[in-house]
Each structure stands twice: as structure tokens, then as C-alpha cells.
């Protein structure tokens, strides 16, 4: 037992600089994401307010489909790469819940005859997501867990802001508006869940 | 009528035996259900059923007061699955252990006869919490 402990400490010391450095770069990456996303989202919001690029229901449908797909995809990567039980449980919940939201959104827009139309925000979200996934696929262990969970926290904050400030006020169809209102508590519960995990990592 | 039974008896004793057996079953079922009814009414005085709705990712009501022996029924109204989980790590050997109901899909319910109060949460969404409190009757 004591030998194991010593070995563990040695490993810790020898990797101290490396892991601190990695943590720093990871923090910077997630910070960059948050700041960048917030700037883009708020600029979209301003554009919406000035009347230059009002969101149509078709845009909103595309954003909902895109945002859910992004989180399902990240969850699948986490199930493949993480061995932390809490992180895995969270990832499974993301896949289950966002698939349910996605299915009901697709069913609704199909019934309403709305074809999703991409806009600037969808493009930004999907570019961010592929860059993030590329980073995730290079990481493993505690580094992976931290990068995945930090990003989930920033992502859910950003998406909640978009739903509250842009999608709900912007939706013309009442059923679409009601659906957006009804999925908001799910996103808020997810945010609290990943913040709980983040504080234990 | 007698002639008919006699005829059955002579032609096929097994059929008559079966008839008697089936008739006796009805007799016993009848008596048993009456006995059960009187038993229930006498021995179970004041059991209440409490409903907790799971909707918009909250347990409603979050805190509920019940008597020991009452039944609590959780009903999921959300599109997402939820469950009822409680930590049972009172002793060090149980550290980190939890008890969890099956996952409830939309419209599904879970029932529990309450023996003691406890705090619980949704194992899939741990920010959702609730509490069962035993009513103080004194």
C-alpha cells in the first residue's frame, strides 16, 4: 500500500508541470469557446433587435435541430472515451433527453409543414462543435472529462440564453413557442447537473 | 333437468366431475372475496394516497407530509424519463450506495408504501430533489 502511494506521488510530481500546463490550455480553450459564443450570440441577438435578421420559424427549427444534434454527438464521444461514472451518466442523459427533444421538434415542424432553414447562428454553432469534437477526440482520462464537462456548462448556458432571449420571443407559431417553453426546464436541469459534476472534477 | 344430468353422468362421468369442480370454484371465490372485503375494512383504518407530479423537471410538491403506511405515487408528465433515487449510505459499508426506481417514461408511475421519511432526487437529473416527511401526530 505504501509503495503504491509513493509511486502515485512520484507520478504526480513528474507530471506536475505537464498536467498543469494541459489544464491551463484546456481552461483557455473552454474560456475561448464561452467568450466567442457569447459574443456571436449577443451580436445575433442585436441583429434580431434591430430588425435586420429576424428569425423565422424555419430558422428556429434549424437551430433547435442543430443544437440538439450537437449535444447528442458530444454525448456519444463521451460514452466512448470517458470512464468516469458520473460523466458517463450525464452523457447518457444528454443523449436520451436531447433525442427526445429532437424527435418532438422534428415531429412538430413536420406537422406544421416548416422546413428548417439554416442561418448564421446554426453555421457558428456547427463550426464550434466540430472544432470542439476534434479536440475531445485527442483527449482521454481526467483531461477528457474536464474538457467535455467545461464545454457542456458553457454550451448549455449559451443555448439557454438563445432559447430565452431569441427563440421563444421570436417564434410566430404558438405550438412552436410552447414547445420551446416546455424544453427550457430540461436545459436548465442539464446545466445544474454538469455544474455539479464540474465542481467535483 | 335431473334426467339431463343423469344422462350426462351415464354418458360421460368426467364431464359431470368437471361441472362440479367448476361450480365449487365459484363458491369458494365468492366466499373468499366477501371475507377479504370485511378484512380490509376492519384492519386498515386511514391509509391515504399522495400523488407527486413530475413535470417541467420538478417534483411537485417538492416536500410532502405523510403518515407511516401511506402510499405515495409519482407520475411522470415530462417528455424525458425520470426516476426516484435515494442515498442509503448511512453506514460506512454502504458508502455511495443508492436505491433507484425503474426509469419512468412519460405517463408512467411508481408507487411506494412509506415506512420512513427520506430525501430523494432524480438519478438522471440530480438537480431535481424532493423530500418525504413523516407527519408528527402528537
Tab-separated table of C-alpha atoms in Angstrom:
chain	number	residue	atom	x	y	z
A	1	UNK	CA	0.000	0.000	0.000
A	2	UNK	CA	2.688	2.468	0.978
A	3	UNK	CA	4.697	1.560	-2.111
A	4	UNK	CA	1.663	2.253	-4.253
A	5	UNK	CA	1.216	5.602	-2.577
A	6	UNK	CA	4.838	6.555	-3.191
A	7	UNK	CA	4.564	5.573	-6.825
A	8	UNK	CA	1.423	7.606	-7.131
A	9	UNK	CA	3.144	10.640	-5.608
A	10	UNK	CA	6.133	10.214	-7.881
A	11	UNK	CA	3.886	10.123	-10.912
A	12	UNK	CA	2.138	13.188	-9.653
A	13	UNK	CA	5.415	15.071	-9.235
A	14	UNK	CA	6.881	14.056	-12.547
A	15	UNK	CA	3.694	15.060	-14.367
A	16	UNK	CA	3.005	18.133	-12.295
A	17	UNK	CA	4.208	20.634	-14.851
A	18	UNK	CA	2.717	18.791	-17.811
A	19	UNK	CA	-0.728	18.368	-16.289
A	20	UNK	CA	-0.824	21.954	-15.038
A	21	UNK	CA	0.100	23.138	-18.492
A	22	UNK	CA	-2.585	20.948	-20.071
A	23	UNK	CA	-5.170	22.170	-17.620
A	24	UNK	CA	-4.216	25.720	-18.462
A	25	UNK	CA	-4.609	25.175	-22.198
A	26	UNK	CA	-7.928	23.361	-21.617
A	27	UNK	CA	-9.163	26.238	-19.495
A	28	UNK	CA	-8.151	28.685	-22.206
A	29	UNK	CA	-9.943	26.622	-24.847
A	30	UNK	CA	-13.172	26.474	-22.878
A	31	UNK	CA	-12.905	30.158	-21.988
A	32	UNK	CA	-12.343	30.980	-25.636
A	33	UNK	CA	-15.447	28.998	-26.506
A	34	UNK	CA	-17.595	30.735	-23.903
A	35	UNK	CA	-16.425	34.224	-24.802
A	36	UNK	CA	-16.621	33.595	-28.533
A	37	UNK	CA	-20.064	32.019	-28.341
A	38	UNK	CA	-21.413	34.767	-26.116
A	39	UNK	CA	-20.115	37.450	-28.474
A	40	UNK	CA	-21.605	35.746	-31.530
A	41	UNK	CA	-24.899	35.049	-29.793
A	42	UNK	CA	-25.246	38.574	-28.475
A	43	UNK	CA	-24.397	40.001	-31.898
A	44	UNK	CA	-27.106	37.788	-33.392
A	45	UNK	CA	-29.488	38.995	-30.705
A	46	UNK	CA	-28.659	42.632	-31.522
A	47	UNK	CA	-29.145	41.987	-35.203
A	48	UNK	CA	-32.531	40.500	-34.340
A	49	UNK	CA	-33.493	43.522	-32.289
A	50	UNK	CA	-32.558	45.986	-34.998
A	51	UNK	CA	-34.810	44.083	-37.377
A	52	UNK	CA	-32.038	43.224	-39.864
A	53	UNK	CA	-32.257	39.452	-39.461
A	54	UNK	CA	-35.468	38.457	-37.732
A	55	UNK	CA	-35.567	34.743	-37.029
A	56	UNK	CA	-38.242	32.880	-38.934
A	57	UNK	CA	-39.872	29.728	-37.561
A	58	UNK	CA	-37.852	27.832	-40.191
A	59	UNK	CA	-34.622	29.320	-38.723
A	60	UNK	CA	-35.746	28.459	-35.201
A	61	UNK	CA	-36.473	24.872	-36.273
A	62	UNK	CA	-32.969	24.613	-37.757
A	63	UNK	CA	-31.377	25.998	-34.568
A	64	UNK	CA	-33.321	23.544	-32.365
A	65	UNK	CA	-32.405	20.567	-34.574
A	66	UNK	CA	-28.752	21.678	-34.807
A	67	UNK	CA	-28.339	22.418	-31.098
A	68	UNK	CA	-29.787	19.046	-30.060
A	69	UNK	CA	-27.720	17.108	-32.602
A	70	UNK	CA	-24.539	18.791	-31.347
A	71	UNK	CA	-25.162	17.688	-27.772
A	72	UNK	CA	-26.127	14.131	-28.767
A	73	UNK	CA	-22.932	13.856	-30.789
A	74	UNK	CA	-20.737	15.121	-27.916
A	75	UNK	CA	-22.505	12.700	-25.537
A	76	UNK	CA	-21.661	9.764	-27.807
A	77	UNK	CA	-17.988	10.767	-27.827
A	78	UNK	CA	-18.065	10.968	-24.012
A	79	UNK	CA	-19.547	7.461	-23.717
A	80	UNK	CA	-16.801	6.171	-25.976
A	81	UNK	CA	-13.905	7.935	-24.202
A	82	UNK	CA	-14.768	8.554	-20.528
A	83	UNK	CA	-14.565	6.020	-17.714
A	84	UNK	CA	-15.833	8.402	-15.001
A	85	UNK	CA	-19.262	7.017	-13.907
A	86	UNK	CA	-20.749	10.485	-13.236
A	87	UNK	CA	-19.575	11.825	-16.590
A	88	UNK	CA	-20.907	8.728	-18.365
A	89	UNK	CA	-24.299	9.010	-16.627
A	90	UNK	CA	-24.507	12.672	-17.643
A	91	UNK	CA	-23.555	11.845	-21.240
A	92	UNK	CA	-26.242	9.138	-21.401
A	93	UNK	CA	-28.845	11.591	-20.048
A	94	UNK	CA	-27.792	14.128	-22.725
A	95	UNK	CA	-28.264	11.522	-25.462
A	96	UNK	CA	-31.666	10.372	-24.101
A	97	UNK	CA	-33.129	13.818	-23.384
A	98	UNK	CA	-31.834	15.645	-26.454
A	99	UNK	CA	-33.013	12.782	-28.681
A	100	UNK	CA	-36.485	13.179	-27.130
A	101	UNK	CA	-36.428	16.965	-27.700
A	102	UNK	CA	-35.141	16.465	-31.248
A	103	UNK	CA	-37.849	13.906	-32.079
A	104	UNK	CA	-40.667	16.068	-30.763
A	105	UNK	CA	-39.271	19.140	-32.551
A	106	UNK	CA	-38.974	17.255	-35.840
A	107	UNK	CA	-42.497	15.835	-35.420
A	108	UNK	CA	-43.853	19.330	-34.750
A	109	UNK	CA	-42.197	21.099	-37.687
A	110	UNK	CA	-43.177	18.229	-39.992
A	111	UNK	CA	-46.792	18.596	-38.876
A	112	UNK	CA	-46.625	22.378	-39.308
A	113	UNK	CA	-45.050	21.965	-42.748
A	114	UNK	CA	-41.989	24.028	-41.774
A	115	UNK	CA	-38.711	23.120	-43.498
A	116	UNK	CA	-35.707	24.069	-41.306
A	117	UNK	CA	-33.602	26.825	-42.873
A	118	UNK	CA	-30.040	27.343	-41.633
A	119	UNK	CA	-28.844	30.791	-40.651
A	120	UNK	CA	-25.665	32.420	-39.319
A	121	UNK	CA	-26.185	31.082	-35.809
A	122	UNK	CA	-26.533	27.458	-36.978
A	123	UNK	CA	-23.342	27.852	-39.006
A	124	UNK	CA	-21.442	29.232	-35.989
A	125	UNK	CA	-22.741	26.527	-33.641
A	126	UNK	CA	-21.868	23.731	-36.024
A	127	UNK	CA	-18.356	25.128	-36.727
A	128	UNK	CA	-17.719	25.454	-32.978
A	129	UNK	CA	-18.985	21.953	-32.418
A	130	UNK	CA	-16.715	20.298	-34.988
A	131	UNK	CA	-13.688	22.142	-33.577
A	132	UNK	CA	-14.632	21.062	-30.055
A	133	UNK	CA	-15.147	17.436	-31.110
A	134	UNK	CA	-11.764	17.409	-32.823
A	135	UNK	CA	-10.154	18.491	-29.523
A	136	UNK	CA	-12.178	15.969	-27.485
A	137	UNK	CA	-11.009	13.126	-29.708
A	138	UNK	CA	-7.379	13.857	-28.796
A	139	UNK	CA	-8.011	13.683	-25.025
A	140	UNK	CA	-8.562	10.884	-22.520
A	141	UNK	CA	-8.999	10.298	-18.785
A	142	UNK	CA	-9.371	13.287	-16.452
A	143	UNK	CA	-8.361	15.720	-19.219
A	144	UNK	CA	-11.170	14.491	-21.423
A	145	UNK	CA	-13.730	14.671	-18.585
A	146	UNK	CA	-12.753	18.243	-17.772
A	147	UNK	CA	-12.821	19.411	-21.387
A	148	UNK	CA	-16.172	17.720	-22.047
A	149	UNK	CA	-17.889	18.954	-18.858
A	150	UNK	CA	-16.469	22.523	-19.066
A	151	UNK	CA	-17.772	22.742	-22.613
A	152	UNK	CA	-21.180	21.325	-21.635
A	153	UNK	CA	-21.502	24.025	-18.946
A	154	UNK	CA	-20.619	26.819	-21.397
A	155	UNK	CA	-22.752	25.297	-24.158
A	156	UNK	CA	-25.874	24.878	-22.011
A	157	UNK	CA	-25.509	28.450	-20.676
A	158	UNK	CA	-25.260	29.740	-24.241
A	159	UNK	CA	-28.188	27.677	-25.546
A	160	UNK	CA	-30.435	28.630	-22.597
A	161	UNK	CA	-29.679	32.292	-23.381
A	162	UNK	CA	-30.590	31.775	-27.047
A	163	UNK	CA	-33.843	29.947	-26.244
A	164	UNK	CA	-34.935	32.534	-23.658
A	165	UNK	CA	-33.898	35.702	-25.468
A	166	UNK	CA	-34.262	34.827	-29.133
A	167	UNK	CA	-36.176	31.657	-29.914
A	168	UNK	CA	-39.143	31.988	-27.533
A	169	UNK	CA	-39.741	35.697	-28.288
A	170	UNK	CA	-39.036	35.072	-31.992
A	171	UNK	CA	-41.365	32.122	-32.601
A	172	UNK	CA	-44.519	33.070	-34.516
A	173	UNK	CA	-46.328	29.731	-34.295
A	174	UNK	CA	-47.871	29.202	-30.863
A	175	UNK	CA	-47.188	25.449	-30.776
A	176	UNK	CA	-43.514	26.065	-31.602
A	177	UNK	CA	-43.335	28.747	-28.891
A	178	UNK	CA	-44.991	26.391	-26.350
A	179	UNK	CA	-42.596	23.570	-27.241
A	180	UNK	CA	-39.618	25.886	-26.709
A	181	UNK	CA	-41.026	26.973	-23.337
A	182	UNK	CA	-41.576	23.331	-22.333
A	183	UNK	CA	-37.997	22.218	-23.162
A	184	UNK	CA	-36.331	25.075	-21.278
A	185	UNK	CA	-36.519	23.324	-17.845
A	186	UNK	CA	-34.663	20.344	-19.354
A	187	UNK	CA	-31.755	22.552	-20.456
A	188	UNK	CA	-31.670	24.251	-17.038
A	189	UNK	CA	-31.609	20.850	-15.243
A	190	UNK	CA	-28.775	19.755	-17.554
A	191	UNK	CA	-26.805	22.919	-16.758
A	192	UNK	CA	-27.174	22.354	-12.990
A	193	UNK	CA	-26.203	18.683	-13.458
A	194	UNK	CA	-22.972	19.427	-15.343
A	195	UNK	CA	-22.096	22.245	-12.910
A	196	UNK	CA	-22.411	19.697	-10.070
A	197	UNK	CA	-20.016	17.345	-11.891
A	198	UNK	CA	-17.684	20.233	-12.759
A	199	UNK	CA	-17.315	21.144	-9.077
A	200	UNK	CA	-16.170	17.571	-8.303
A	201	UNK	CA	-13.664	17.159	-11.134
B	1	UNK	CA	-83.189	-31.350	-15.536
B	2	UNK	CA	-82.305	-34.298	-13.376
B	3	UNK	CA	-82.732	-36.512	-16.370
B	4	UNK	CA	-80.296	-34.393	-18.269
B	5	UNK	CA	-77.641	-34.595	-15.575
B	6	UNK	CA	-78.270	-38.285	-15.257
B	7	UNK	CA	-77.799	-38.585	-18.962
B	8	UNK	CA	-74.520	-36.687	-18.750
B	9	UNK	CA	-73.442	-38.816	-15.863
B	10	UNK	CA	-74.138	-42.022	-17.677
B	11	UNK	CA	-72.660	-40.869	-20.938
B	12	UNK	CA	-69.568	-39.120	-19.547
B	13	UNK	CA	-68.746	-39.142	-15.830
B	14	UNK	CA	-65.709	-36.918	-16.436
B	15	UNK	CA	-67.858	-34.049	-17.721
B	16	UNK	CA	-70.011	-34.110	-14.608
B	17	UNK	CA	-66.940	-34.164	-12.415
B	18	UNK	CA	-65.656	-31.097	-14.215
B	19	UNK	CA	-69.018	-29.322	-13.775
B	20	UNK	CA	-68.990	-29.981	-10.027
B	21	UNK	CA	-65.387	-28.802	-9.786
B	22	UNK	CA	-66.079	-25.553	-11.640
B	23	UNK	CA	-69.200	-24.907	-9.540
B	24	UNK	CA	-67.240	-25.420	-6.331
B	25	UNK	CA	-64.605	-22.931	-7.556
B	26	UNK	CA	-67.273	-20.262	-7.935
B	27	UNK	CA	-68.491	-20.996	-4.433
B	28	UNK	CA	-65.046	-20.571	-2.924
B	29	UNK	CA	-64.208	-17.436	-4.912
B	30	UNK	CA	-67.447	-15.865	-3.730
B	31	UNK	CA	-66.824	-16.616	-0.072
B	32	UNK	CA	-63.191	-15.541	-0.238
B	33	UNK	CA	-63.983	-12.163	-1.789
B	34	UNK	CA	-66.547	-11.436	0.924
B	35	UNK	CA	-64.065	-12.405	3.627
B	36	UNK	CA	-61.357	-10.202	2.070
B	37	UNK	CA	-63.670	-7.217	1.920
B	38	UNK	CA	-64.623	-7.320	5.606
B	39	UNK	CA	-60.960	-7.895	6.493
B	40	UNK	CA	-59.815	-4.801	4.593
B	41	UNK	CA	-62.423	-2.522	6.053
B	42	UNK	CA	-61.712	-3.572	9.631
B	43	UNK	CA	-57.916	-3.650	9.742
B	44	UNK	CA	-56.690	-0.775	7.565
B	45	UNK	CA	-58.058	2.403	9.090
B	46	UNK	CA	-56.678	5.523	7.436
B	47	UNK	CA	-54.332	4.908	4.527
B	48	UNK	CA	-54.021	7.827	2.170
B	49	UNK	CA	-52.662	8.003	-1.369
B	50	UNK	CA	-50.472	11.029	-2.135
B	51	UNK	CA	-49.663	11.998	-5.705
B	52	UNK	CA	-46.415	13.677	-6.722
B	53	UNK	CA	-46.339	15.025	-10.269
B	54	UNK	CA	-43.026	15.110	-12.094
B	55	UNK	CA	-43.337	17.970	-14.545
B	56	UNK	CA	-41.036	20.649	-16.008
B	57	UNK	CA	-38.145	18.795	-14.332
B	58	UNK	CA	-39.507	19.290	-10.805
B	59	UNK	CA	-41.180	17.092	-8.206
B	60	UNK	CA	-44.498	18.788	-7.339
B	61	UNK	CA	-44.936	19.177	-4.439
B	62	UNK	CA	-41.252	19.082	-3.572
B	63	UNK	CA	-41.932	18.310	0.100
B	64	UNK	CA	-44.819	16.076	1.157
B	65	UNK	CA	-46.041	15.109	4.642
B	66	UNK	CA	-47.440	11.614	5.072
B	67	UNK	CA	-48.297	9.091	7.783
B	68	UNK	CA	-46.350	5.847	8.065
B	69	UNK	CA	-48.144	3.294	5.877
B	70	UNK	CA	-49.461	5.869	3.376
B	71	UNK	CA	-48.897	5.289	-0.303
B	72	UNK	CA	-47.002	7.781	-2.485
B	73	UNK	CA	-47.433	7.677	-6.266
B	74	UNK	CA	-45.031	9.545	-8.558
B	75	UNK	CA	-46.374	10.250	-12.063
B	76	UNK	CA	-44.064	11.431	-14.844
B	77	UNK	CA	-45.631	14.117	-17.033
B	78	UNK	CA	-42.362	15.123	-18.760
B	79	UNK	CA	-41.177	14.087	-22.222
B	80	UNK	CA	-37.904	12.921	-20.651
B	81	UNK	CA	-37.504	9.856	-18.382
B	82	UNK	CA	-37.046	10.388	-14.643
B	83	UNK	CA	-36.505	8.136	-11.620
B	84	UNK	CA	-36.692	8.246	-7.832
B	85	UNK	CA	-33.270	7.723	-6.211
B	86	UNK	CA	-32.174	7.876	-2.613
B	87	UNK	CA	-28.794	7.530	-0.973
B	88	UNK	CA	-28.607	4.667	1.517
B	89	UNK	CA	-25.037	5.307	2.687
B	90	UNK	CA	-25.920	5.620	6.384
B	91	UNK	CA	-23.221	3.092	7.288
B	92	UNK	CA	-19.669	3.079	6.012
B	93	UNK	CA	-20.143	-0.325	4.316
B	94	UNK	CA	-22.930	1.210	2.190
B	95	UNK	CA	-20.924	4.282	1.204
B	96	UNK	CA	-22.017	5.683	-2.136
B	97	UNK	CA	-24.854	3.172	-2.486
B	98	UNK	CA	-28.237	4.273	-3.792
B	99	UNK	CA	-31.696	2.799	-4.223
B	100	UNK	CA	-33.351	3.696	-7.501
B	101	UNK	CA	-36.790	3.112	-9.000
B	102	UNK	CA	-37.073	1.987	-12.618
B	103	UNK	CA	-36.837	4.869	-15.113
B	104	UNK	CA	-40.326	6.299	-15.646
B	105	UNK	CA	-41.191	7.225	-19.207
B	106	UNK	CA	-43.856	9.845	-19.967
B	107	UNK	CA	-47.191	8.940	-18.204
B	108	UNK	CA	-45.603	6.056	-16.232
B	109	UNK	CA	-45.894	5.922	-12.442
B	110	UNK	CA	-44.084	4.476	-9.438
B	111	UNK	CA	-45.750	3.588	-6.104
B	112	UNK	CA	-44.236	3.192	-2.661
B	113	UNK	CA	-45.694	2.416	0.781
B	114	UNK	CA	-43.876	4.815	3.107
B	115	UNK	CA	-42.190	3.323	6.170
B	116	UNK	CA	-39.907	6.261	6.976
B	117	UNK	CA	-39.140	9.753	5.745
B	118	UNK	CA	-36.324	10.332	3.233
B	119	UNK	CA	-34.743	12.798	0.841
B	120	UNK	CA	-34.693	11.771	-2.801
B	121	UNK	CA	-33.628	13.026	-6.216
B	122	UNK	CA	-33.835	12.063	-9.879
B	123	UNK	CA	-30.820	9.867	-10.680
B	124	UNK	CA	-30.899	11.093	-14.287
B	125	UNK	CA	-31.186	14.797	-13.347
B	126	UNK	CA	-29.726	15.204	-9.829
B	127	UNK	CA	-30.756	18.874	-9.568
B	128	UNK	CA	-34.350	17.588	-9.155
B	129	UNK	CA	-34.891	16.892	-5.454
B	130	UNK	CA	-37.773	16.017	-3.156
B	131	UNK	CA	-38.486	15.067	0.439
B	132	UNK	CA	-40.924	12.719	2.188
B	133	UNK	CA	-41.605	13.865	5.762
B	134	UNK	CA	-43.407	11.723	8.346
B	135	UNK	CA	-46.255	13.688	9.924
B	136	UNK	CA	-45.980	14.257	13.648
B	137	UNK	CA	-49.355	13.158	15.060
B	138	UNK	CA	-48.740	14.222	18.655
